[in-house]
């Protein structure tokens, strides 16, 4: 979407741009880039996610200046950061709560895509790149949580790395290879630190591809229809979208600040303030909240390998979604039946999350199992069938249509917008 | 309507994300450090330190704290002379000296709090296999935080129900998970004589030492809340400015429709 | 994109106050964010606490030296003989690259005690005791000679060896820092 008429204003700019067209790139993709003018606030989370990634990288690099990745010293080094390093407590709390905010934003971003059909043709690759980003985020978060070497760090690492022993034939060897030993110990901690530092930069690379892939067809929009070719449906990214993203970001930062300054430990688990003890297992091993739905799916299957397969399957099934969803209509605004199933999926994921925090027994286990079956049913059964069977509402001819006042569609469209 | 339902569901989930267990819910205290504008009570922290020093420190270490922390802003704020005197009251290991030997010397403010035992195994050996946990972050390491710590200290006086067997070396405390605790009742009325004349009841000492332990776990609490207030106020003001900037910019588009 | 939006006539020709205010307030916020990210690299509380070191000088004989560590660097504590002190005081100031009286490099009444950073002021090597042509120290890295008051006499070093803050808490104890 670059404007080939762009010329840098300064002589230095011109000289540089002729040799490496960064200025042209910046201008084309972040300033002139035509963006639909009807985007709502659910579209601001991409920008928010970029902010989250940058925040985590900066605070993470700073923390790494003071952290010691050795089993005997890790817990103390974190206490050193919290007590002695200038503003160490602030940087640590931003990083820990920043991870939660990162996942909050990514879930909203994903569910936006599910609601408005942003994963559909021609945006399948953007969607799949997104899934890889999400998987890397979970890997980074999991390893990052191990670093303070508290009880949950140690035992969470033990439980999850033990899953690999479920792989037939080579499972045991793979697990010892991951551990660097015969259990989670210092070698494991050291390599997790190295990989935890690496992964955010892999994510950064994928994010660049993700945005690049997006800029080929351009953004989806709440109505889900393709835009007019004459440019009358779009506004330049700068300043229109920049300022709107900034506003949403500031509101997001208020929520973020609320956690950091007034409830910095409420999203964590108190057991992680107990130094790791290989001889004492906590009464309830729980991952951080953003991994709970997958934890619930894992534990619903009585077979170890089955649980692992289903847990990874739950993420990978998302990649197949552009082909599982057979509907020709993108936006749920015009898909009244799909909309109901969308909300059922949201509830299902929340239920799975709650179950992930509960002991895997009795009624909790039963509900987990039902919710797991429903989750897969949504993608494998409901999506394909709905595409064929659903009677969709008539889709407007242009994005300006729903907001021409006097039109009967206006009131109806407004009511339909969640 | 759906949005409200979802929000309530999420809120319900977040507040119940820990399996309850069989312990009684902790007693609630209106701590001075609670709330958006909470601060520590200096005198309370000094009394709490006295309780820690005279009662708890014989079994519980606080190894992430240094004596100098006792004089820093936001804590008990003992004077420089008082901090030096407190530190000097302990003999700490140092060395090796020119002969290659470790030696004892008087504590200095920069030294970490002296631990009652050299390591965990020694602690367990002396305490019948139980390990008195380090108290540096104990308040953050227990669900319920300060309320829980206070409740445990206050929870010794009830007799166990008839059907619950209490073994030798174990005590009944309804606030503990499993209702049994290996620590004998640590505080009785008058266990400590407060230098400021405050009456040293079990409740008073429990509150004071809990407040001290909360400061020990969160020495920057006051600064955190202060900066938090300024940050959120700033963000609210900034959000209003950005909002009006946004409206101004978008007025160019909406007028075209 | 729409010509109407890019039409210069519709664009604000003067900077809108609201945008200036927003940008200014935003810049203040950015500065406040940068502050902790920069100051976190300053010496932290535990490092600053180690800034004082106590040294027992009771066992140092006249004419000998003890080396202590302070802030990661060596401190030379040299107990000079009376002849050495007199020799140091006879030196004319115009002979010195970095003119300084010996009296100004020691504490009053404790003239025999020379306490200084054992770091060559040229490029940071540790000079060797009782070597060199001036009865003091010699730095083997690039050939700087220091006299018995720790002053540079010959060689590339620009300044005398630094005297840190220190005080005698008793006749047998020094606190450095």
mmCIF file of N, CA and C in Angstrom, chain A residues 236-310:
data_model
loop_
_atom_site.group_PDB
_atom_site.id
_atom_site.type_symbol
_atom_site.label_atom_id
_atom_site.label_comp_id
_atom_site.label_asym_id
_atom_site.label_seq_id
_atom_site.Cartn_x
_atom_site.Cartn_y
_atom_site.Cartn_z
ATOM 1 N N UNK A 236 -6.195 7.789 5.961
ATOM 2 C CA UNK A 236 -4.769 7.447 6.137
ATOM 3 C C UNK A 236 -4.511 7.057 7.590
ATOM 4 N N UNK A 237 -3.636 6.068 7.767
ATOM 5 C CA UNK A 237 -3.347 5.562 9.109
ATOM 6 C C UNK A 237 -2.966 6.694 10.053
ATOM 7 N N UNK A 238 -2.105 7.582 9.560
ATOM 8 C CA UNK A 238 -1.744 8.760 10.359
ATOM 9 C C UNK A 238 -2.513 9.961 9.838
ATOM 10 N N UNK A 239 -3.165 10.765 10.630
ATOM 11 C CA UNK A 239 -3.232 10.664 12.093
ATOM 12 C C UNK A 239 -4.456 9.919 12.626
ATOM 13 N N UNK A 240 -5.355 9.469 11.737
ATOM 14 C CA UNK A 240 -6.661 8.996 12.210
ATOM 15 C C UNK A 240 -6.581 7.761 13.097
ATOM 16 N N UNK A 241 -5.854 6.758 12.604
ATOM 17 C CA UNK A 241 -5.799 5.507 13.365
ATOM 18 C C UNK A 241 -4.765 5.618 14.487
ATOM 19 N N UNK A 242 -3.709 6.361 14.235
ATOM 20 C CA UNK A 242 -2.682 6.562 15.267
ATOM 21 C C UNK A 242 -3.316 7.153 16.522
ATOM 22 N N UNK A 243 -4.141 8.175 16.347
ATOM 23 C CA UNK A 243 -4.722 8.836 17.522
ATOM 24 C C UNK A 243 -5.749 7.931 18.196
ATOM 25 N N UNK A 244 -6.501 7.165 17.404
ATOM 26 C CA UNK A 244 -7.505 6.290 18.009
ATOM 27 C C UNK A 244 -6.821 5.157 18.770
ATOM 28 N N UNK A 245 -5.761 4.590 18.167
ATOM 29 C CA UNK A 245 -4.982 3.548 18.851
ATOM 30 C C UNK A 245 -4.383 4.099 20.137
ATOM 31 N N UNK A 246 -3.916 5.354 20.073
ATOM 32 C CA UNK A 246 -3.316 5.970 21.256
ATOM 33 C C UNK A 246 -4.345 6.106 22.367
ATOM 34 N N UNK A 247 -5.550 6.529 22.026
ATOM 35 C CA UNK A 247 -6.591 6.675 23.037
ATOM 36 C C UNK A 247 -6.887 5.327 23.698
ATOM 37 N N UNK A 248 -7.070 4.303 22.871
ATOM 38 C CA UNK A 248 -7.347 2.977 23.428
ATOM 39 C C UNK A 248 -6.187 2.505 24.294
ATOM 40 N N UNK A 249 -4.966 2.817 23.849
ATOM 41 C CA UNK A 249 -3.782 2.407 24.598
ATOM 42 C C UNK A 249 -3.741 3.060 25.976
ATOM 43 N N UNK A 250 -4.089 4.341 26.040
ATOM 44 C CA UNK A 250 -4.054 5.041 27.331
ATOM 45 C C UNK A 250 -5.071 4.421 28.296
ATOM 46 N N UNK A 251 -6.248 4.089 27.795
ATOM 47 C CA UNK A 251 -7.241 3.431 28.664
ATOM 48 C C UNK A 251 -6.703 2.089 29.139
ATOM 49 N N UNK A 252 -6.088 1.342 28.202
ATOM 50 C CA UNK A 252 -5.485 0.053 28.537
ATOM 51 C C UNK A 252 -4.433 0.242 29.624
ATOM 52 N N UNK A 253 -3.646 1.319 29.511
ATOM 53 C CA UNK A 253 -2.576 1.572 30.481
ATOM 54 C C UNK A 253 -3.143 1.893 31.859
ATOM 55 N N UNK A 254 -4.337 2.454 31.921
ATOM 56 C CA UNK A 254 -4.959 2.722 33.224
ATOM 57 C C UNK A 254 -5.250 1.394 33.923
ATOM 58 N N UNK A 255 -5.775 0.437 33.168
ATOM 59 C CA UNK A 255 -6.039 -0.887 33.747
ATOM 60 C C UNK A 255 -4.723 -1.528 34.179
ATOM 61 N N UNK A 256 -3.723 -1.448 33.308
ATOM 62 C CA UNK A 256 -2.391 -1.985 33.574
ATOM 63 C C UNK A 256 -1.828 -1.378 34.866
ATOM 64 N N UNK A 257 -1.911 -0.032 34.957
ATOM 65 C CA UNK A 257 -1.389 0.658 36.142
ATOM 66 C C UNK A 257 -2.153 0.243 37.392
ATOM 67 N N UNK A 258 -3.453 0.009 37.254
ATOM 68 C CA UNK A 258 -4.242 -0.443 38.399
ATOM 69 C C UNK A 258 -3.662 -1.706 38.993
ATOM 70 N N UNK A 259 -3.307 -2.657 38.126
ATOM 71 C CA UNK A 259 -2.711 -3.895 38.622
ATOM 72 C C UNK A 259 -1.322 -3.658 39.201
ATOM 73 N N UNK A 260 -0.461 -2.968 38.421
ATOM 74 C CA UNK A 260 0.944 -2.793 38.832
ATOM 75 C C UNK A 260 1.055 -2.110 40.184
ATOM 76 N N UNK A 261 0.277 -1.040 40.373
ATOM 77 C CA UNK A 261 0.463 -0.229 41.584
ATOM 78 C C UNK A 261 -0.421 -0.639 42.750
ATOM 79 N N UNK A 262 -1.577 -1.226 42.476
ATOM 80 C CA UNK A 262 -2.496 -1.492 43.577
ATOM 81 C C UNK A 262 -2.820 -2.953 43.817
ATOM 82 N N UNK A 263 -2.561 -3.819 42.858
ATOM 83 C CA UNK A 263 -2.815 -5.248 43.067
ATOM 84 C C UNK A 263 -1.783 -6.060 42.309
ATOM 85 N N UNK A 264 -0.508 -5.826 42.595
ATOM 86 C CA UNK A 264 0.543 -6.414 41.751
ATOM 87 C C UNK A 264 0.650 -7.929 41.839
ATOM 88 N N UNK A 265 0.074 -8.543 42.873
ATOM 89 C CA UNK A 265 0.225 -9.989 43.029
ATOM 90 C C UNK A 265 -1.082 -10.757 42.882
ATOM 91 N N UNK A 266 -2.195 -10.046 42.575
ATOM 92 C CA UNK A 266 -3.488 -10.716 42.574
ATOM 93 C C UNK A 266 -3.623 -11.710 41.419
ATOM 94 N N UNK A 267 -2.914 -11.457 40.298
ATOM 95 C CA UNK A 267 -3.019 -12.377 39.165
ATOM 96 C C UNK A 267 -2.037 -13.540 39.286
ATOM 97 N N UNK A 268 -1.124 -13.462 40.256
ATOM 98 C CA UNK A 268 -0.136 -14.525 40.439
ATOM 99 C C UNK A 268 -0.606 -15.513 41.479
ATOM 100 N N UNK A 269 0.321 -16.373 41.901
ATOM 101 C CA UNK A 269 -0.018 -17.375 42.906
ATOM 102 C C UNK A 269 0.921 -17.205 44.078
ATOM 103 N N UNK A 270 0.369 -17.142 45.294
ATOM 104 C CA UNK A 270 1.202 -16.884 46.475
ATOM 105 C C UNK A 270 2.293 -17.942 46.651
ATOM 106 N N UNK A 271 2.043 -19.163 46.208
ATOM 107 C CA UNK A 271 3.057 -20.221 46.364
ATOM 108 C C UNK A 271 4.365 -19.886 45.654
ATOM 109 N N UNK A 272 4.324 -18.962 44.693
ATOM 110 C CA UNK A 272 5.574 -18.656 44.013
ATOM 111 C C UNK A 272 6.481 -17.731 44.808
ATOM 112 N N UNK A 273 6.025 -17.311 46.003
ATOM 113 C CA UNK A 273 6.906 -16.589 46.916
ATOM 114 C C UNK A 273 7.553 -17.535 47.916
ATOM 115 N N UNK A 274 7.321 -18.849 47.703
ATOM 116 C CA UNK A 274 8.030 -19.853 48.493
ATOM 117 C C UNK A 274 9.155 -20.378 47.609
ATOM 118 N N UNK A 275 10.416 -20.361 48.093
ATOM 119 C CA UNK A 275 11.507 -20.851 47.239
ATOM 120 C C UNK A 275 11.279 -22.299 46.821
ATOM 121 N N UNK A 276 11.699 -22.647 45.598
ATOM 122 C CA UNK A 276 11.466 -23.975 45.046
ATOM 123 C C UNK A 276 12.007 -25.061 45.968
ATOM 124 N N UNK A 277 11.216 -26.101 46.175
ATOM 125 C CA UNK A 277 11.622 -27.232 47.016
ATOM 126 C C UNK A 277 11.248 -28.529 46.306
ATOM 127 N N UNK A 278 12.255 -29.254 45.772
ATOM 128 C CA UNK A 278 11.954 -30.480 45.028
ATOM 129 C C UNK A 278 11.333 -31.571 45.885
ATOM 130 N N UNK A 279 11.372 -31.414 47.206
ATOM 131 C CA UNK A 279 10.840 -32.474 48.072
ATOM 132 C C UNK A 279 9.394 -32.225 48.496
ATOM 133 N N UNK A 280 8.900 -31.010 48.260
ATOM 134 C CA UNK A 280 7.539 -30.676 48.714
ATOM 135 C C UNK A 280 6.715 -30.205 47.529
ATOM 136 N N UNK A 281 5.654 -30.929 47.194
ATOM 137 C CA UNK A 281 4.783 -30.519 46.094
ATOM 138 C C UNK A 281 3.648 -29.656 46.630
ATOM 139 N N UNK A 282 3.367 -28.523 45.995
ATOM 140 C CA UNK A 282 2.236 -27.690 46.451
ATOM 141 C C UNK A 282 0.924 -28.463 46.334
ATOM 142 N N UNK A 283 -0.045 -28.119 47.178
ATOM 143 C CA UNK A 283 -1.305 -28.870 47.178
ATOM 144 C C UNK A 283 -2.046 -28.731 45.859
ATOM 145 N N UNK A 284 -1.970 -27.552 45.206
ATOM 146 C CA UNK A 284 -2.605 -27.409 43.898
ATOM 147 C C UNK A 284 -1.628 -26.743 42.951
ATOM 148 N N UNK A 285 -1.151 -27.487 41.978
ATOM 149 C CA UNK A 285 -0.266 -26.886 40.978
ATOM 150 C C UNK A 285 -1.148 -26.241 39.924
ATOM 151 N N UNK A 286 -0.980 -24.943 39.749
ATOM 152 C CA UNK A 286 -1.802 -24.209 38.785
ATOM 153 C C UNK A 286 -0.902 -23.318 37.937
ATOM 154 N N UNK A 287 -1.127 -23.277 36.617
ATOM 155 C CA UNK A 287 -0.384 -22.308 35.821
ATOM 156 C C UNK A 287 -0.999 -20.917 35.982
ATOM 157 N N UNK A 288 -0.381 -19.943 35.346
ATOM 158 C CA UNK A 288 -0.958 -18.596 35.344
ATOM 159 C C UNK A 288 -2.316 -18.613 34.627
ATOM 160 N N UNK A 289 -3.154 -17.655 34.929
ATOM 161 C CA UNK A 289 -4.547 -17.675 34.475
ATOM 162 C C UNK A 289 -4.682 -17.844 32.969
ATOM 163 N N UNK A 290 -3.729 -17.251 32.198
ATOM 164 C CA UNK A 290 -3.910 -17.258 30.742
ATOM 165 C C UNK A 290 -3.667 -18.640 30.128
ATOM 166 N N UNK A 291 -3.115 -19.577 30.913
ATOM 167 C CA UNK A 291 -2.908 -20.921 30.386
ATOM 168 C C UNK A 291 -3.956 -21.910 30.909
ATOM 169 N N UNK A 292 -4.852 -21.416 31.781
ATOM 170 C CA UNK A 292 -5.796 -22.318 32.440
ATOM 171 C C UNK A 292 -6.706 -23.110 31.493
ATOM 172 N N UNK A 293 -7.270 -22.503 30.427
ATOM 173 C CA UNK A 293 -8.165 -23.317 29.574
ATOM 174 C C UNK A 293 -7.448 -24.541 29.014
ATOM 175 N N UNK A 294 -6.175 -24.374 28.630
ATOM 176 C CA UNK A 294 -5.451 -25.514 28.055
ATOM 177 C C UNK A 294 -5.130 -26.545 29.120
ATOM 178 N N UNK A 295 -4.876 -26.058 30.333
ATOM 179 C CA UNK A 295 -4.615 -26.951 31.454
ATOM 180 C C UNK A 295 -5.839 -27.816 31.726
ATOM 181 N N UNK A 296 -7.023 -27.200 31.610
ATOM 182 C CA UNK A 296 -8.263 -27.943 31.839
ATOM 183 C C UNK A 296 -8.435 -29.023 30.781
ATOM 184 N N UNK A 297 -8.159 -28.670 29.529
ATOM 185 C CA UNK A 297 -8.304 -29.650 28.447
ATOM 186 C C UNK A 297 -7.328 -30.799 28.669
ATOM 187 N N UNK A 298 -6.089 -30.453 29.042
ATOM 188 C CA UNK A 298 -5.063 -31.462 29.295
ATOM 189 C C UNK A 298 -5.527 -32.482 30.328
ATOM 190 N N UNK A 299 -6.107 -31.965 31.411
ATOM 191 C CA UNK A 299 -6.472 -32.849 32.523
ATOM 192 C C UNK A 299 -7.793 -33.566 32.319
ATOM 193 N N UNK A 300 -8.584 -33.168 31.287
ATOM 194 C CA UNK A 300 -9.870 -33.863 31.113
ATOM 195 C C UNK A 300 -9.689 -35.250 30.531
ATOM 196 N N UNK A 301 -8.532 -35.462 29.881
ATOM 197 C CA UNK A 301 -8.339 -36.765 29.244
ATOM 198 C C UNK A 301 -7.613 -37.685 30.214
ATOM 199 N N UNK A 302 -8.160 -38.859 30.496
ATOM 200 C CA UNK A 302 -7.522 -39.760 31.459
ATOM 201 C C UNK A 302 -6.167 -40.283 30.981
ATOM 202 N N UNK A 303 -5.970 -40.341 29.672
ATOM 203 C CA UNK A 303 -4.718 -40.849 29.129
ATOM 204 C C UNK A 303 -3.712 -39.715 28.982
ATOM 205 N N UNK A 304 -2.460 -39.926 29.406
ATOM 206 C CA UNK A 304 -1.453 -38.856 29.406
ATOM 207 C C UNK A 304 -1.191 -38.350 27.993
ATOM 208 N N UNK A 305 -0.931 -39.277 27.065
ATOM 209 C CA UNK A 305 -0.635 -38.872 25.693
ATOM 210 C C UNK A 305 -1.853 -38.209 25.064
ATOM 211 N N UNK A 306 -3.028 -38.789 25.364
ATOM 212 C CA UNK A 306 -4.266 -38.213 24.828
ATOM 213 C C UNK A 306 -4.447 -36.775 25.271
ATOM 214 N N UNK A 307 -4.149 -36.531 26.541
ATOM 215 C CA UNK A 307 -4.294 -35.176 27.077
ATOM 216 C C UNK A 307 -3.379 -34.200 26.366
ATOM 217 N N UNK A 308 -2.127 -34.650 26.134
ATOM 218 C CA UNK A 308 -1.160 -33.793 25.449
ATOM 219 C C UNK A 308 -1.616 -33.498 24.024
ATOM 220 N N UNK A 309 -2.051 -34.567 23.326
ATOM 221 C CA UNK A 309 -2.492 -34.399 21.936
ATOM 222 C C UNK A 309 -3.664 -33.431 21.850
ATOM 223 N N UNK A 310 -4.632 -33.611 22.767
ATOM 224 C CA UNK A 310 -5.812 -32.753 22.733
ATOM 225 C C UNK A 310 -5.452 -31.297 23.077
#
